[in-house]
Amino acid sequence: MINRNLLVFIFFLLLNLCDAQISNVNPKSIFELIQTQAGVISNLQSVSDGKGGVYWVFRSVASQTNFSQIQVRYTAQNGKEQWVSPAIVTQSKFSQHNPIVAKDLSNGLIIAWEERRDDSLETDIFCQRIDIFGQKLWGDSGICALQLSGIQRCIEILPDNAGGFYISWIHEIDHNAEKDIGIQYLDLNGRYKWDKSGVYISRAKGTQVRPVLALEPGKSVICIWEDYRNQQQWQLYGQKISHSGNPEWEKDGLLLLPDHPHNQRNPTIVGDGYGGFMCVYEASGLQTEATDLYFVRISRIGTIVFETIVCSFSDNQLNPNLFKFGSYVYLFWEDYRKGNADLYWQKMDLYTGKALWSTEGQVLCSSPGKQTNILITEGDAGTFWAVWHDFRQSASQLFAQQLNTDGKNLGELNGFLISQIPAEANFTITANNQGEIWVGFLNDGITQLKISTERKTKGIQTSANQRIVYAHIAQIVIADGQRNDFYIAWQDFRRGEKEPDIYMLRVSLLGKPLWAEPLAVCVAQGEQSRPVLLAKNNAVFVVWVDRRTGKDENLYLQKVDSSGVSVWPQNGVPVCTAPRSQNSPKITETNQGIMVLWNDARNFETHGFDIYGQYYDLMGNIRWAENGIPIAAGPGYQTTPKIKQVDDQKIALSWMDDRSGFYNIYVGKLSLQGNLLWEKALAPASYNQRNQNIDSDPTGIVVAWSEDRFSNKFEKICTQKITWSGEILWGERGQLVCENYGKQTYPKILIDQSYGAVITWIGEQNPVAKNSLVIQRLNLMGKPIFHSNGLKLGENLPENPQTDLLIYNNTITAVWIQQNYTGNNLAHFRQLDLWTGDPINQNTRILDDPKIVHQEIISIYKSRVYSIIWIEQTDSKQAKIMMLNFEQSKY
């Protein structure tokens, strides 16, 4: 016979070992709102968002590791940064170089870059698509645009205006001087439309460089390049590639100007609208060493329509820009006829190539000092913007000018100053679709300049570091992801206290985020709050309360797939935008869709709040009336709906109802058509009942609530069970759960394996123990099984208690936040044996750090793993979502 004292010793030893296991499990951060990363940035480019804002794309090199990433910042039309931190285009561990960028059809952008992966010496071209929320749409690592050996250099990216895009590239083989040229074509989903190796434009001997692209109306693409295959001079060659990837001109390219003995360099081209193109290029090696500009138009079959000289004035004319506007072509260039570089422009006829202004060109800027690197973009109503680097008065500056198509300066003579700029800095310009432009350059960060149509400049300086966010998060909710994962959503204040948004993340059971970045579910104007989640069919539905229209609260809904992409329109679809407010949303699933219920004040002046609902199929189509139908409506107030569903025929609804002049708890059975098949008060009486919580199973519905029938000062917890036919099982007025002195509120109830229930509440176990968390198990008849007045789990909970309850197998898990001896709120949990109430673990505090405050705890159980999730607020400046998980088998 085993010694009894030895058994007791072994029992307490096992308890201590269990506690040690729990305390040694380290919580992990699954999301952190604050980020910092120092870096040096280069290769700045910009592209319009199509709504007046601008994306800034750049290469960032970490100061300590020399590791480089391609990143994106997004500035809205009002000058406000839309993302807390730059979007990272790839999670690759290898450095990225030389980004090029283009706008997509959804106000996002396409980025291509060069990267060496797998520690090889070969450089490949990769692409990524970034949406307006900063989300990566082509996977964490992007896609490989070309699958070739050797080294590929990306040169230009050109949208096809139908969702796809072309990339021109140069192929270097064995690092030799010979280079070939090709084009790749991908669709909006990043799939190859041609061969995975692209289409070679030229594989001729010698060197081919500087390919430039233009579209033609027949959906072909034209490529022009500099070619040195004859080893005597640089010549211009061209090729047209059909939409299906077939060359339409000569193999290895068509020699465009066969009878010209001079060098032809630095071409810039634009489609002529008839299947051909126009080109201006630098011609050198004629009668002098000076470089002149020539203008040529090539037909759709590759023949010369006309060729004319733009400017052959003394000294050099360099760096041409070409812009087509209607039936005319506008040329801009640097001109050295007076020694220093000045800026000139010319208007040419599209059909004849004839210069329409002076044959010497028209002066744009001839101030003392040199003017270089002119960039041109379209303004509004027949105007251009010109921006250039200006060194007048020995200063390094950016100047700009507005021009109209008749050759008139709309601003001051020789332009107007917009900013000082470092002498070696490059700059970029982008039209914002509203007649204004964005100008950006690097100066210990990104200097962003917005130039208005009145030629006024507003500057914004963005640090090269990721911006530190002083913000918090709140209202976390979770949903089982139906795999070894779950979804978590929250209210996010990164855009300010008055502009909280809804964000979401998919997380594995081990705490690993399954998306590279959280999804911005809704970043509309105004306040978004109180998200509710439901996962179904490898997607998750999110409904939230939204104030985008002003003071009233409305409801919106979004469907998100498992890869983190919003399925329905940006910022969600409206559930209800009826007059006055809608709030307290609840969501449940059916076989064919989802059902949303809410508080509704549209009839407030006639009979107060009502409960309305809406039914959606899985495609997002509404099945009931627009803005929902009344479920429980008048007389009096019907508020705080709670919903539980077993199947399509067993959907339970409960609410608070004051039709008697007091708040009573009602329960009803809801059909798929939105009708209450029956409804009844649980205990109608002249006292108030509040804070109901429900659960259901195939046998019926259990409800717990607090009521003040025993004392006007102290509420008590009561419970009731109702069959699906509406029969009350636990007495006419339900069962009183606890007879202790003091107030009892905030019940939570779950049906257990024996069709009884487990219930927790906040009570006063004695006059000293304020806000204690108490637990009780009820049998099939609603009678207590544990201690007559329940078992205390914790005390000193907040006034607005944050608790959660789970039952799986033979274990009850309760989680909560309570105040520590230091005054901080910290996360706790405890597991109890379902049958006896005996504790499985004693040490319930997860952490003990006086610098940390915990908030809003929730839990989930899946695949024998318990996960506890909470918000950790280190201080007012830093917020994290933390997670602790442990396997059921340990206990």
Coordinates of C-alpha atoms in Angstrom, one line a residue, residues 44-285:
L44 CA 13.8 58.0 -55.5
Q45 CA 10.8 57.7 -57.9
S46 CA 7.2 58.7 -57.7
V47 CA 3.9 57.8 -59.2
S48 CA 0.3 59.2 -58.9
D49 CA -2.3 57.4 -56.8
G50 CA -5.0 58.7 -59.3
K51 CA -6.7 60.7 -56.5
G52 CA -4.4 63.7 -56.0
G53 CA -1.8 61.8 -53.9
V54 CA 1.5 60.3 -54.6
Y55 CA 3.6 57.2 -53.9
W56 CA 7.3 57.6 -53.2
V57 CA 9.4 54.6 -54.1
F58 CA 13.0 54.4 -52.9
R59 CA 15.8 52.1 -51.9
S60 CA 16.6 52.1 -48.2
V61 CA 20.0 50.8 -46.9
A62 CA 20.1 49.9 -43.3
S63 CA 23.0 51.8 -41.7
Q64 CA 24.4 48.9 -39.6
T65 CA 24.0 45.9 -41.9
N66 CA 24.2 47.5 -45.4
F67 CA 21.2 45.5 -46.3
S68 CA 19.0 47.3 -48.9
Q69 CA 15.2 47.1 -49.4
I70 CA 12.8 48.7 -51.8
Q71 CA 10.2 50.6 -49.8
V72 CA 7.1 52.8 -50.6
R73 CA 5.6 55.7 -48.8
Y74 CA 2.2 57.1 -49.6
T75 CA 1.1 60.8 -49.3
A76 CA -2.5 61.7 -49.8
Q77 CA -3.8 64.7 -51.7
N78 CA -4.0 66.7 -48.4
G79 CA -0.3 66.0 -47.7
K80 CA -1.0 63.5 -44.9
E81 CA 1.0 60.3 -44.9
Q82 CA -1.4 57.4 -45.1
W83 CA 0.9 54.6 -43.8
V84 CA 2.6 54.5 -40.4
S85 CA 5.7 52.9 -41.9
P86 CA 6.9 52.4 -45.5
A87 CA 5.5 49.4 -47.3
I88 CA 8.2 46.8 -47.8
V89 CA 7.8 45.4 -51.3
T90 CA 9.4 42.0 -50.5
Q91 CA 10.3 39.9 -47.5
S92 CA 13.4 38.6 -49.3
K93 CA 16.5 38.3 -47.2
F94 CA 18.6 39.5 -50.2
S95 CA 19.3 43.2 -51.1
Q96 CA 17.2 44.9 -53.8
H97 CA 18.4 47.5 -56.3
N98 CA 17.4 49.9 -59.0
P99 CA 13.6 50.1 -58.7
I100 CA 11.3 51.2 -61.5
V101 CA 7.7 52.0 -61.0
A102 CA 4.3 52.5 -62.8
K103 CA 0.7 53.1 -61.8
D104 CA -1.8 50.2 -62.0
L105 CA -5.5 50.5 -62.8
S106 CA -6.7 50.4 -59.1
N107 CA -4.8 53.4 -57.9
G108 CA -2.0 51.3 -56.6
L109 CA 1.4 50.7 -58.2
I110 CA 3.7 48.1 -59.9
I111 CA 7.3 48.0 -58.9
A112 CA 10.2 46.1 -60.6
W113 CA 13.7 45.8 -59.2
E114 CA 16.9 43.9 -59.5
E115 CA 17.9 41.3 -56.9
R116 CA 20.5 38.5 -56.4
R117 CA 18.8 35.6 -54.6
D118 CA 20.2 32.3 -53.4
D119 CA 23.6 33.9 -52.9
S120 CA 24.4 33.6 -56.6
L121 CA 26.1 36.2 -58.8
E122 CA 23.2 36.3 -61.2
T123 CA 20.8 39.2 -61.0
D124 CA 17.2 38.7 -61.8
I125 CA 14.2 41.0 -62.1
F126 CA 11.4 40.8 -59.6
C127 CA 8.0 42.6 -59.4
Q128 CA 5.5 43.5 -56.8
R129 CA 2.1 45.1 -56.8
I130 CA 1.2 47.3 -53.9
D131 CA -2.4 48.5 -53.2
I132 CA -3.6 51.7 -51.7
F133 CA -3.4 50.2 -48.2
G134 CA 0.3 49.2 -48.6
Q135 CA -0.5 45.5 -48.9
K136 CA 1.6 43.2 -51.1
L137 CA -0.7 41.6 -53.7
W138 CA 1.8 39.3 -55.3
G139 CA 3.0 37.4 -52.3
D140 CA 5.6 38.1 -49.6
S141 CA 8.5 37.8 -51.9
G142 CA 7.1 39.2 -55.1
I143 CA 7.3 37.4 -58.5
C144 CA 10.3 36.7 -60.7
A145 CA 9.6 38.6 -64.0
L146 CA 12.3 36.7 -65.9
Q147 CA 13.7 33.3 -65.5
L148 CA 17.1 33.5 -67.3
S149 CA 20.7 32.8 -66.5
G150 CA 23.2 35.6 -66.3
I151 CA 22.5 39.2 -65.3
Q152 CA 19.3 41.1 -66.1
R153 CA 19.0 44.9 -65.6
C154 CA 15.5 46.4 -65.5
I155 CA 15.2 49.6 -67.6
E156 CA 11.6 50.7 -68.0
I157 CA 8.1 49.7 -67.0
L158 CA 5.2 50.6 -69.2
P159 CA 1.4 49.9 -68.4
D160 CA -0.6 48.6 -71.3
N161 CA -3.7 50.6 -70.1
A162 CA -5.6 47.3 -69.8
G163 CA -4.2 46.0 -66.5
G164 CA -1.0 44.5 -67.8
F165 CA 2.5 46.0 -68.1
Y166 CA 5.7 45.6 -70.1
I167 CA 9.2 45.6 -68.7
S168 CA 12.2 46.3 -70.9
W169 CA 15.5 44.6 -69.8
I170 CA 19.1 44.2 -70.7
H171 CA 20.7 40.8 -70.5
E172 CA 24.4 40.7 -69.6
I173 CA 26.1 37.3 -70.2
D174 CA 29.3 36.4 -68.4
H175 CA 29.7 40.1 -67.4
N176 CA 31.1 40.9 -70.9
A177 CA 30.5 44.1 -72.9
E178 CA 27.9 42.6 -75.2
K179 CA 24.4 43.1 -74.1
D180 CA 21.1 42.0 -75.5
I181 CA 17.6 43.5 -75.1
G182 CA 14.3 42.0 -74.3
I183 CA 10.7 42.7 -73.1
Q184 CA 8.5 40.8 -70.7
Y185 CA 4.7 41.2 -70.5
L186 CA 2.7 40.3 -67.3
D187 CA -0.9 40.8 -66.4
L188 CA -2.4 42.5 -63.4
N189 CA -2.2 39.3 -61.3
G190 CA 1.6 38.9 -62.1
R191 CA 1.2 36.1 -64.5
Y192 CA 3.3 35.7 -67.6
K193 CA 1.4 36.6 -70.8
W194 CA 4.4 35.6 -72.8
D195 CA 7.1 33.0 -72.2
K196 CA 8.7 33.0 -68.7
S197 CA 12.0 34.2 -70.4
G198 CA 10.2 37.1 -72.1
V199 CA 10.9 38.0 -75.7
Y200 CA 14.3 39.0 -77.0
I201 CA 14.2 42.2 -79.1
S202 CA 17.7 41.8 -80.3
R203 CA 20.5 39.3 -79.8
A204 CA 22.8 40.8 -82.5
K205 CA 26.5 41.0 -82.0
G206 CA 27.9 44.0 -80.2
T207 CA 26.2 46.1 -77.6
Q208 CA 22.5 47.2 -77.4
V209 CA 21.6 49.6 -74.6
R210 CA 19.0 52.2 -73.5
P211 CA 15.7 50.6 -74.7
V212 CA 12.7 52.9 -74.6
L213 CA 9.1 51.8 -75.0
A214 CA 5.9 53.2 -76.5
L215 CA 2.4 51.8 -76.9
E216 CA 0.5 51.8 -80.2
P217 CA -3.3 51.5 -80.5
G218 CA -3.2 48.0 -81.9
K219 CA -1.9 46.8 -78.5
S220 CA 1.6 46.2 -79.8
V221 CA 4.6 47.7 -78.1
I222 CA 7.4 49.5 -79.8
C223 CA 11.0 49.4 -78.5
I224 CA 13.8 51.7 -79.7
W225 CA 17.4 51.4 -78.6
E226 CA 21.0 52.4 -79.2
D227 CA 22.9 49.8 -81.1
Y228 CA 26.7 49.4 -81.7
R229 CA 26.6 46.2 -83.8
N230 CA 28.6 47.7 -86.7
Q231 CA 31.4 48.7 -84.3
Q232 CA 31.7 52.1 -86.1
Q233 CA 28.9 54.3 -84.8
W234 CA 25.8 54.3 -82.6
Q235 CA 22.6 53.7 -84.5
L236 CA 19.0 53.6 -83.7
Y237 CA 17.2 50.2 -84.1
G238 CA 13.6 49.4 -83.4
Q239 CA 11.2 46.5 -83.0
K240 CA 7.5 46.2 -82.7
I241 CA 6.1 43.3 -80.7
S242 CA 2.5 42.2 -81.1
H243 CA 0.1 41.6 -78.2
S244 CA 0.8 37.9 -78.4
G245 CA 4.6 38.4 -78.3
N246 CA 5.6 38.1 -82.0
P247 CA 8.1 40.5 -83.6
E248 CA 6.6 42.4 -86.5
W249 CA 9.8 44.0 -87.9
E250 CA 13.1 42.4 -88.9
K251 CA 14.8 39.9 -86.7
D252 CA 17.1 41.6 -84.1
G253 CA 15.5 44.9 -85.0
L254 CA 15.0 47.3 -87.8
L255 CA 17.7 49.9 -88.6
L256 CA 15.6 53.1 -88.5
L257 CA 18.0 55.6 -90.2
P258 CA 20.1 53.5 -92.6
D259 CA 21.7 56.4 -94.6
H260 CA 22.9 58.4 -91.6
P261 CA 26.7 58.4 -90.9
H262 CA 26.4 60.3 -87.6
N263 CA 25.9 58.8 -84.1
Q264 CA 22.4 58.5 -82.9
R265 CA 22.0 58.6 -79.1
N266 CA 19.7 59.1 -76.2
P267 CA 16.3 58.6 -78.0
T268 CA 13.0 59.5 -76.4
I269 CA 9.8 58.3 -78.1
V270 CA 6.0 58.6 -78.0
G271 CA 3.4 56.7 -80.0
D272 CA 1.9 58.7 -82.9
G273 CA -1.6 57.3 -82.5
Y274 CA -1.5 55.5 -85.8
G275 CA 0.6 52.5 -85.0
G276 CA 4.0 54.2 -85.5
F277 CA 5.9 56.5 -83.3
M278 CA 7.8 59.8 -83.1
C279 CA 11.4 60.1 -81.8
V280 CA 13.8 62.9 -81.0
Y281 CA 17.4 61.9 -80.6
E282 CA 20.9 63.4 -80.2
A283 CA 22.9 63.5 -83.5
S284 CA 26.7 63.9 -83.3
G285 CA 29.7 63.5 -85.5

